[in-house]
């Protein structure tokens, strides 16, 4: 049964240190196999990243949970603690789906056009409608002048992209892996005033690189 498999995965995540029940609940609600090709069905509920084509991967569930947990760590303990959230690197849409459960609306950018279509299809299949996915370069941010209550990057940038910092509401946080393929750290940036940002290095990670431009 799929439910048992998801429950097992969520138990693993909690044993590995994910403690925010809002995140664990959101993960429980998302069937990860729906985001993968049939060939990977057997591994869909293992805590590992897997190929999704176009030389990209679906993120490891632990990292999806960890980033979501960091994003909402200082918010009020309510069902949907965030309003509008921006995700860079939608891939197959799995992280987008998890975010859709903890915020009012997710805006996501993906630089591979075919993956935009895959993500939209996967999310619709699960009746998730509080999202918008755009084909484009995440370094540019969401093109329309807009501010977000949280920003999450699912690919590693050499430095935190400036345009993304500018799209944070005051008090909002950005979670982004920073570094190259040898040395990467998860970083959080909190906007404390118009010009003031508080940065924190969290832990070592390994993400695919955030590339400039579109495919
Ligand atoms: N969020 C996905 C992770 C996908 S892997 C999940 O839940 O599994 C990271 C994704 O970032 C890839 O699909 C890649 O194409 C995309 N990406 C890399 N650089 C980007 C950029 N500059 N703008 C938008 N997407 C980017």
Short mmCIF file of C-alpha atoms and ligand atoms in Angstrom, two decimals:
data_model
loop_
_atom_site.label_atom_id
_atom_site.label_comp_id
_atom_site.label_asym_id
_atom_site.label_seq_id
_atom_site.Cartn_x
_atom_site.Cartn_y
_atom_site.Cartn_z
CA UNK A 1 0.00 0.00 0.00
CA UNK A 2 1.23 3.46 -0.94
CA UNK A 3 0.05 4.99 2.36
CA UNK A 4 2.28 2.58 4.29
CA UNK A 5 5.25 3.45 2.11
CA UNK A 6 4.75 7.20 2.61
CA UNK A 7 4.33 6.70 6.36
CA UNK A 8 7.57 4.71 6.47
CA UNK A 9 9.41 7.43 4.58
CA UNK A 10 8.06 10.13 6.89
CA UNK A 11 9.18 8.07 9.90
CA UNK A 12 12.69 7.91 8.41
CA UNK A 13 12.65 11.69 7.95
CA UNK A 14 11.64 12.22 11.54
CA UNK A 15 14.37 9.83 12.74
CA UNK A 16 16.88 11.81 10.67
CA UNK A 17 15.91 14.97 12.54
CA UNK A 18 12.94 16.61 10.81
CA UNK A 19 10.80 17.72 13.72
CA UNK A 20 8.31 20.27 12.38
CA UNK A 21 5.01 18.39 12.23
CA UNK A 22 3.70 20.80 9.60
CA UNK A 23 6.45 19.58 7.27
CA UNK A 24 5.98 15.91 8.15
CA UNK A 25 2.23 16.31 7.54
CA UNK A 26 2.81 17.95 4.14
CA UNK A 27 5.20 15.14 3.15
CA UNK A 28 2.58 12.57 4.19
CA UNK A 29 0.12 14.11 1.78
CA UNK A 30 2.34 13.88 -1.31
CA UNK A 31 2.71 10.52 -3.11
CA UNK A 32 6.28 10.80 -4.47
CA UNK A 33 5.89 8.00 -7.03
CA UNK A 34 3.50 10.24 -8.98
CA UNK A 35 6.49 12.45 -9.82
CA UNK A 36 8.63 9.64 -11.21
CA UNK A 37 8.77 7.42 -14.25
CA UNK A 38 7.40 3.95 -13.63
CA UNK A 39 10.94 2.52 -13.74
CA UNK A 40 11.74 4.11 -10.40
CA UNK A 41 8.55 3.05 -8.62
CA UNK A 42 10.45 0.67 -6.36
CA UNK A 43 12.73 3.45 -5.09
CA UNK A 44 10.14 6.24 -4.94
CA UNK A 45 9.88 6.06 -1.15
CA UNK A 46 13.58 5.59 -0.45
CA UNK A 47 15.28 8.66 0.96
CA UNK A 48 17.35 9.31 -2.17
CA UNK A 49 17.45 11.59 -5.20
CA UNK A 50 16.49 9.91 -8.49
CA UNK A 51 16.76 10.79 -12.21
CA UNK A 52 13.87 12.66 -13.86
CA UNK A 53 15.44 13.01 -17.34
CA UNK A 54 17.12 16.06 -18.92
CA UNK A 55 20.16 15.34 -16.67
CA UNK A 56 18.17 16.46 -13.63
CA UNK A 57 17.00 14.76 -10.44
CA UNK A 58 14.10 14.76 -8.02
CA UNK A 59 15.56 15.96 -4.71
CA UNK A 60 16.13 13.61 -1.78
CA UNK A 61 13.02 13.73 0.48
CA UNK A 62 15.18 14.63 3.51
CA UNK A 63 16.51 17.71 1.76
CA UNK A 64 13.02 18.74 0.60
CA UNK A 65 11.81 18.43 4.20
CA UNK A 66 14.86 20.20 5.63
CA UNK A 67 14.57 23.19 3.30
CA UNK A 68 10.84 23.49 3.93
CA UNK A 69 11.47 23.29 7.67
CA UNK A 70 14.07 26.08 7.48
CA UNK A 71 11.73 28.19 5.37
CA UNK A 72 8.93 28.10 7.96
CA UNK A 73 10.99 27.76 11.16
CA UNK A 74 10.14 31.20 12.52
CA UNK A 75 6.48 31.35 11.44
CA UNK A 76 3.33 31.07 13.53
CA UNK A 77 2.27 27.51 14.23
CA UNK A 78 -0.69 27.34 11.88
CA UNK A 79 -1.72 25.08 9.03
CA UNK A 80 -0.49 27.29 6.18
CA UNK A 81 2.17 29.48 7.75
CA UNK A 82 3.21 31.30 4.55
CA UNK A 83 1.38 33.35 1.92
CA UNK A 84 3.21 33.47 -1.40
CA UNK A 85 6.39 31.48 -1.90
CA UNK A 86 8.84 31.39 -4.82
CA UNK A 87 10.67 28.22 -5.81
CA UNK A 88 13.62 28.17 -8.23
CA UNK A 89 14.03 24.87 -10.10
CA UNK A 90 10.63 23.17 -10.13
CA UNK A 91 12.01 20.03 -11.84
CA UNK A 92 9.23 17.43 -11.73
CA UNK A 93 7.23 19.47 -9.19
CA UNK A 94 7.72 17.41 -6.01
CA UNK A 95 9.03 20.25 -3.84
CA UNK A 96 6.37 22.52 -5.37
CA UNK A 97 3.73 20.05 -4.18
CA UNK A 98 5.12 20.00 -0.64
CA UNK A 99 5.23 23.82 -0.60
CA UNK A 100 1.64 23.98 -1.90
CA UNK A 101 0.54 22.46 1.41
CA UNK A 102 2.29 24.97 3.64
CA UNK A 103 1.59 28.21 1.79
CA UNK A 104 -1.29 29.94 0.06
CA UNK A 105 0.35 29.92 -3.37
CA UNK A 106 3.63 28.68 -4.88
CA UNK A 107 5.28 30.43 -7.81
CA UNK A 108 7.97 28.32 -9.45
CA UNK A 109 10.54 28.92 -12.19
CA UNK A 110 12.16 26.16 -14.25
CA UNK A 111 14.76 26.65 -17.00
CA UNK A 112 13.98 23.43 -18.93
CA UNK A 113 10.74 23.87 -20.83
CA UNK A 114 9.83 20.16 -20.96
CA UNK A 115 10.18 19.90 -17.18
CA UNK A 116 7.77 22.84 -16.74
CA UNK A 117 5.17 20.78 -18.58
CA UNK A 118 5.98 17.64 -16.54
CA UNK A 119 5.69 19.53 -13.24
CA UNK A 120 2.35 21.11 -14.21
CA UNK A 121 0.95 17.74 -15.29
CA UNK A 122 2.09 16.03 -12.06
CA UNK A 123 0.61 18.72 -9.84
CA UNK A 124 -2.72 18.80 -11.68
CA UNK A 125 -2.91 15.01 -11.43
CA UNK A 126 -2.86 15.42 -7.62
CA UNK A 127 -5.50 18.17 -7.76
CA UNK A 128 -3.04 20.80 -6.65
CA UNK A 129 -4.06 24.15 -8.10
CA UNK A 130 -2.46 26.84 -5.91
CA UNK A 131 0.65 27.20 -8.08
CA UNK A 132 2.04 28.96 -11.13
CA UNK A 133 5.05 27.62 -13.03
CA UNK A 134 7.03 29.78 -15.42
CA UNK A 135 9.67 28.77 -17.94
CA UNK A 136 12.65 31.04 -17.33
CA UNK A 137 15.91 31.74 -15.54
CA UNK A 138 15.61 31.80 -11.76
CA UNK A 139 18.55 34.21 -11.46
CA UNK A 140 16.18 36.84 -12.84
CA UNK A 141 13.59 36.22 -10.13
CA UNK A 142 9.85 36.36 -10.82
CA UNK A 143 9.69 38.87 -13.65
CA UNK A 144 6.78 40.91 -12.36
CA UNK A 145 7.60 43.29 -9.50
CA UNK A 146 6.55 41.10 -6.62
CA UNK A 147 7.65 40.22 -3.09
CA UNK A 148 7.46 36.81 -1.46
CA UNK A 149 7.03 35.45 2.07
CA UNK A 150 9.67 32.82 1.36
CA UNK A 151 12.02 31.78 -1.46
CA UNK A 152 13.52 28.31 -1.91
CA UNK A 153 16.21 27.37 -4.46
CA UNK A 154 16.40 23.72 -5.51
CA UNK A 155 19.73 24.20 -7.36
CA UNK A 156 23.08 25.49 -6.11
CA UNK A 157 24.24 29.00 -7.01
CA UNK A 158 27.85 30.21 -6.60
CA UNK A 159 26.48 33.10 -4.52
CA UNK A 160 22.97 33.92 -3.30
CA UNK A 161 21.35 35.57 -6.36
CA UNK A 162 20.91 39.31 -5.71
CA UNK A 163 17.59 39.61 -7.54
CA UNK A 164 16.11 36.90 -5.33
CA UNK A 165 17.14 38.71 -2.14
CA UNK A 166 15.37 41.80 -3.46
CA UNK A 167 12.13 39.83 -3.88
CA UNK A 168 11.91 38.95 -0.17
CA UNK A 169 9.37 40.67 2.02
CA UNK A 170 10.85 42.13 5.20
CA UNK A 171 10.92 39.30 7.73
CA UNK A 172 10.89 36.65 4.97
CA UNK A 173 13.58 34.03 4.42
CA UNK A 174 15.38 32.59 1.43
CA UNK A 175 16.85 29.08 1.57
CA UNK A 176 19.52 28.37 -1.03
CA UNK A 177 22.41 25.93 -1.51
CA UNK A 178 25.54 27.95 -2.22
CA UNK A 179 28.86 26.77 -3.68
CA UNK A 180 30.20 24.54 -6.46
CA UNK A 181 30.03 20.77 -7.10
CA UNK A 182 32.87 20.15 -4.60
CA UNK A 183 31.82 22.31 -1.70
CA UNK A 184 28.24 23.39 -1.10
CA UNK A 185 26.43 24.63 1.95
CA UNK A 186 22.78 25.28 2.57
CA UNK A 187 22.35 28.95 3.41
CA UNK A 188 19.45 30.93 4.83
CA UNK A 189 19.10 34.66 4.23
CA UNK A 190 16.57 36.63 6.25
CA UNK A 191 15.59 40.12 5.18
CA UNK A 192 15.50 42.23 8.30
CA UNK A 193 15.07 45.66 6.66
CA UNK A 194 15.10 47.24 3.19
CA UNK A 195 18.88 46.92 2.98
CA UNK A 196 19.60 44.51 5.83
CA UNK A 197 20.02 40.74 5.44
CA UNK A 198 21.06 38.12 7.98
CA UNK A 199 22.89 35.16 6.46
CA UNK A 200 23.47 31.79 8.09
CA UNK A 201 25.31 28.69 6.85
CA UNK A 202 23.39 25.57 7.87
CA UNK A 203 24.97 22.34 6.61
CA UNK A 204 26.81 20.66 3.75
CA UNK A 205 24.62 19.60 0.81
CA UNK A 206 24.92 18.48 -2.82
CA UNK A 207 22.57 19.94 -5.42
CA UNK A 208 22.68 20.18 -9.20
CA UNK A 209 24.05 23.59 -10.27
CA UNK A 210 21.81 26.58 -10.86
CA UNK A 211 22.62 27.45 -14.47
CA UNK A 212 22.21 30.84 -16.09
CA UNK A 213 19.83 31.35 -19.01
CA UNK A 214 17.33 28.81 -20.31
CA UNK A 215 17.67 25.55 -22.27
N1 LIG B 1 12.45 20.90 -7.00
C1 LIG B 1 12.84 19.67 -7.64
C2 LIG B 1 14.34 19.59 -7.82
C3 LIG B 1 14.74 19.57 -9.22
S1 LIG B 1 16.50 19.60 -9.48
C4 LIG B 1 12.31 18.50 -6.83
O1 LIG B 1 11.40 18.67 -6.07
O2 LIG B 1 12.76 17.40 -6.97
C5 LIG B 1 16.80 21.30 -9.78
C6 LIG B 1 16.10 21.94 -10.94
O3 LIG B 1 16.58 23.28 -11.06
C7 LIG B 1 16.33 21.30 -12.31
O4 LIG B 1 15.12 20.93 -12.87
C8 LIG B 1 17.02 22.40 -13.14
O5 LIG B 1 16.63 22.42 -14.50
C9 LIG B 1 16.54 23.65 -12.42
N2 LIG B 1 17.36 24.84 -12.60
C10 LIG B 1 18.72 24.94 -12.63
N3 LIG B 1 19.09 26.21 -12.81
C11 LIG B 1 17.95 26.96 -12.90
C12 LIG B 1 17.68 28.34 -13.11
N4 LIG B 1 18.65 29.25 -13.28
N5 LIG B 1 16.39 28.73 -13.16
C13 LIG B 1 15.37 27.84 -13.01
N6 LIG B 1 15.57 26.51 -12.82
C14 LIG B 1 16.84 26.08 -12.76
#
